XYZ file of C-alpha atoms in Angstrom:
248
model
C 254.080 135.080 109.738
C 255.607 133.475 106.730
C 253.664 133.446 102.836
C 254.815 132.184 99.289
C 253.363 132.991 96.467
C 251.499 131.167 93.833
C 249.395 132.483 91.217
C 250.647 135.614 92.346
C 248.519 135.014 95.435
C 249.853 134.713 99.172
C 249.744 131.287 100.936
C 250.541 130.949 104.849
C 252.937 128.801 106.349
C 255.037 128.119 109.390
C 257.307 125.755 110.778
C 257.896 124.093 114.088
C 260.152 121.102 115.346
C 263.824 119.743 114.192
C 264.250 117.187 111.624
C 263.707 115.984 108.250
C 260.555 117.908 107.207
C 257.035 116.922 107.207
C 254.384 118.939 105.512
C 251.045 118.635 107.186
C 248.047 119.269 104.667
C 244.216 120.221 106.255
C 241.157 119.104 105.174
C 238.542 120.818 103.441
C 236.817 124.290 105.268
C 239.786 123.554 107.794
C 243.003 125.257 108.131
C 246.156 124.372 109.443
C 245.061 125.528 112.612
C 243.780 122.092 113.187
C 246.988 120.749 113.645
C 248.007 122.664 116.435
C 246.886 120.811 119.213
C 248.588 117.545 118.021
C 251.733 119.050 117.191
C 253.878 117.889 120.665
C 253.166 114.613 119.262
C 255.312 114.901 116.070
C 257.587 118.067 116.607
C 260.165 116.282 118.810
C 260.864 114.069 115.577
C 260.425 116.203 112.528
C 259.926 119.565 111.005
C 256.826 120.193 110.792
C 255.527 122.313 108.346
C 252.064 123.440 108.053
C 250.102 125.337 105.343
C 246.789 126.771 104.491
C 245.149 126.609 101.006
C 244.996 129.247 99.112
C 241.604 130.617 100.411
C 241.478 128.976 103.783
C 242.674 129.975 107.244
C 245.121 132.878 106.970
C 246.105 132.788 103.144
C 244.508 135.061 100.428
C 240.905 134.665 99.368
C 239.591 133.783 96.282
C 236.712 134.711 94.820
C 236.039 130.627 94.026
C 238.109 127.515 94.283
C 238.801 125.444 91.325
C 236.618 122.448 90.212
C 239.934 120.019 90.483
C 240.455 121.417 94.161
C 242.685 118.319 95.295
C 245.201 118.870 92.275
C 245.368 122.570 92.658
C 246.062 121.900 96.379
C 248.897 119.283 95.547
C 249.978 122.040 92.871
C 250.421 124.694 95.718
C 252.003 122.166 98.062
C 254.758 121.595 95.268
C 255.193 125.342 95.115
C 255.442 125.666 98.601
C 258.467 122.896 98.655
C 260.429 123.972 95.570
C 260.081 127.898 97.600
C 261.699 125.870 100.473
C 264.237 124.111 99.149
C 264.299 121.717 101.219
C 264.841 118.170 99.355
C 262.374 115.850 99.390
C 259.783 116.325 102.379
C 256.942 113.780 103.902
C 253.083 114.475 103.285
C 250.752 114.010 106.039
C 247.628 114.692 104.230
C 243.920 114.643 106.550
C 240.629 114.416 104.707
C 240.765 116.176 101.475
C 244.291 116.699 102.086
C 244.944 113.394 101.784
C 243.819 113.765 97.907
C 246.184 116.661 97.595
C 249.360 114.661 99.151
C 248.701 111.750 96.966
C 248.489 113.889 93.794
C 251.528 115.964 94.848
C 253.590 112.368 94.934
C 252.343 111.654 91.523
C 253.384 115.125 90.196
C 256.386 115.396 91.628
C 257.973 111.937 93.242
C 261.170 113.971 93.126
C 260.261 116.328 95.875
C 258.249 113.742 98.528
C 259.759 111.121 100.582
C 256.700 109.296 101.883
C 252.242 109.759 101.760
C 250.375 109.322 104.584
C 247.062 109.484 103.958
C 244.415 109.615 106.496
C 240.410 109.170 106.489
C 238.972 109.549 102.426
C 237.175 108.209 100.612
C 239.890 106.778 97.574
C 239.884 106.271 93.939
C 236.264 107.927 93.795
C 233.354 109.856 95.371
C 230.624 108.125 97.341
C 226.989 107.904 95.306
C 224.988 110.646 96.711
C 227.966 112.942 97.326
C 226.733 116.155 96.031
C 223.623 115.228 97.571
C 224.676 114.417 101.050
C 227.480 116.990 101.073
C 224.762 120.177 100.582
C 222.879 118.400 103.515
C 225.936 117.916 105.779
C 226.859 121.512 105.077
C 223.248 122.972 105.418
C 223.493 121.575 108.663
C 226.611 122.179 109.989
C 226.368 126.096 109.420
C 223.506 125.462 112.111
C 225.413 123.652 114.627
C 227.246 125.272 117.168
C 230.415 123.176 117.517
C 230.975 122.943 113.693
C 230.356 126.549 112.632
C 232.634 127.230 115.741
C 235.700 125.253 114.328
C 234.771 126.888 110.841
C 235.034 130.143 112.446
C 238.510 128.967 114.277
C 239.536 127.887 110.814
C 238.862 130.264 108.814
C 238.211 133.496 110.878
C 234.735 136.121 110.421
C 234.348 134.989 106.976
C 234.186 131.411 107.570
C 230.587 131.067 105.478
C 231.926 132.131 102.467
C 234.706 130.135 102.895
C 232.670 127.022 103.353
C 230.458 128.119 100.563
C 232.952 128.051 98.140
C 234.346 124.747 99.140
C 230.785 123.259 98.646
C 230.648 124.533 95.554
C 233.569 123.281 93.918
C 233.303 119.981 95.356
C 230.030 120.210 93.970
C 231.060 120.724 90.571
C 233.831 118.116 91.077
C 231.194 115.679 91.599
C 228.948 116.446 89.351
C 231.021 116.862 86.131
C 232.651 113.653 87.606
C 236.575 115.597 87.004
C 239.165 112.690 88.075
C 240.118 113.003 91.690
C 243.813 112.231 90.867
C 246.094 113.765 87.777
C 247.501 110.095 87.186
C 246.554 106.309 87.346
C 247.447 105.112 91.383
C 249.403 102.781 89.582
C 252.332 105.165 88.484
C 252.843 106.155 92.366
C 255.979 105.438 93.074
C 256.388 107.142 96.827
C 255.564 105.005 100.014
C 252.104 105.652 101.302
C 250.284 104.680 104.494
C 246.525 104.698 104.271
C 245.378 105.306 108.003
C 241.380 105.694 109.145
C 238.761 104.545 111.773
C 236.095 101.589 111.057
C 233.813 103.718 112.981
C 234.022 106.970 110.631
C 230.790 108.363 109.446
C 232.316 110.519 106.900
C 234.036 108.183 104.813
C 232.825 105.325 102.492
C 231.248 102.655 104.793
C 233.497 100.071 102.879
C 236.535 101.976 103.327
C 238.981 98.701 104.087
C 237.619 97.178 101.094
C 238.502 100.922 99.352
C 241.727 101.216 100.968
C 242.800 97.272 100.071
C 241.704 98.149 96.488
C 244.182 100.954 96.968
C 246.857 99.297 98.107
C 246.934 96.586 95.706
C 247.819 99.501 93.209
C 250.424 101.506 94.994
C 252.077 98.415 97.434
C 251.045 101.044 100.059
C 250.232 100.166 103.899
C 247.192 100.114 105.760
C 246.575 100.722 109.391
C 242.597 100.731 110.407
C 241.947 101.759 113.529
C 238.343 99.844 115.315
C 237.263 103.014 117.369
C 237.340 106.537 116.673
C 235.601 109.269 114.038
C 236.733 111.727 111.873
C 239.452 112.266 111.352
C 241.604 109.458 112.595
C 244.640 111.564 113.541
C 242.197 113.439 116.123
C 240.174 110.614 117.380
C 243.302 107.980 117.342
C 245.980 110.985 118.305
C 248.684 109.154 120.088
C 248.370 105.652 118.619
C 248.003 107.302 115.187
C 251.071 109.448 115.564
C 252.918 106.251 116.686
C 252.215 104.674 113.300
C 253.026 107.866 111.645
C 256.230 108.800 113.101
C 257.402 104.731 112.426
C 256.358 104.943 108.731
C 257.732 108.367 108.408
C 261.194 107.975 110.238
């Protein structure tokens, strides 16, 4: 097992595949565990390199996560490049990762080649957020199939995990903190916006979002009609297709 540090903390990683480097970033209450069944689609062409937050999956617990989770995430994906060394890398960024990749690109345009960002919600949070997230949670702890990726996630302490994750983003919503460090505008790295039409978890007007988006950063957009959340599971090989192309 490999670990850097930050904030004198340990953080997971591995890596897997030849290439120019990719780092894969997990949503939130995942891990980067949930990459592993799509890596034969990617590893024959890059480097992938995959990560868990501090807090998540095999990395050292917290006792809370910040309020501005997505920019301490693109803060620790920085650290883990510069302990790397490895020039600048692509962002794959899933769910709330997707927040974190796009903040790490405006931090530090110097270490990231190209964003793709798949399935979130954009410049803001959807009305009823806090609201509907406490639900989604509430029930989700009661389902089999999602506590049981939780648990593959995270491991035996999955619920406080999730617990903390709910809370921040709580917080985050609530106190209304900015969901990116900089104005879209000043991105200056390539980005691909990728999701499903058919998503439940994002913004039901998440073309419109995503065009909004674009019109800021000159990025791309490739929306898939079928398929949930996220779009790199329920799209896998066409998704990866795009991917690969935008990323080679």
């Amino acid at each position: 097992m490999s670990y850097f540090y930050y904030q004198s903390k340990r953080i997971y990683f591995e890596k897997r595949g030849k290439g120019e480097p990719v780092v894969f970033l997990h949503g939130n209450t995942a891990s980067s565990k949930m990459f592993e069944p799509l890596l034969p689609l990617y590893e024959e062409s890059f480097e992938i390199i995959r990560m868990d937050f501090l807090g998540n999956g095999r990395s050292e617990r917290t006792d809370r996560f910040p309020e501005d989770l997505w920019q301490d995430e693109a803060r620790q994906t920085i650290a883990l490049l510069e302990h790397l060394d490895c020039g600048k890398a692509g962002i794959v960024g899933c769910s709330g990762g997707a927040w974190a990749a796009i903040n790490a690109g405006l931090m530090r345009p110097d270490l990231v080649k190209k964003i793709v960002a798949d399935s979130f919600d954009g410049r803001t949070l959807a009305d009823g957020f806090a609201k509907n997230l406490i639900a989604e949670r509430k029930n989700a702890k009661k389902d089999i199939q999602a506590s049981g990726f939780y648990e593959w996630c995270q491991g035996r302490d999955w619920e406080q995990v999730v617990d903390r994750d709910t809370e921040a983003l709580i917080k985050c919503a609530r106190k209304k903190i900015p969901l990116f460090i900089k104005p879209l505008s000043e991105l200056k790295v390539p980005l691909l916006l990728i999701g499903s039409l058919k998503d439940n978890m994002t913004r039901k007007n998440l073309r419109e979002e995503y065009e909004a988006i674009a019109s800021e950063t000159a990025g791309e957009i490739c929306m898939f009609p079928e398929g949930g959340h996220p779009c790199l599971y329920s799209n896998a090989e066409a998704a990866a297709e795009v991917i690969c192309r935008f990323l080679a």
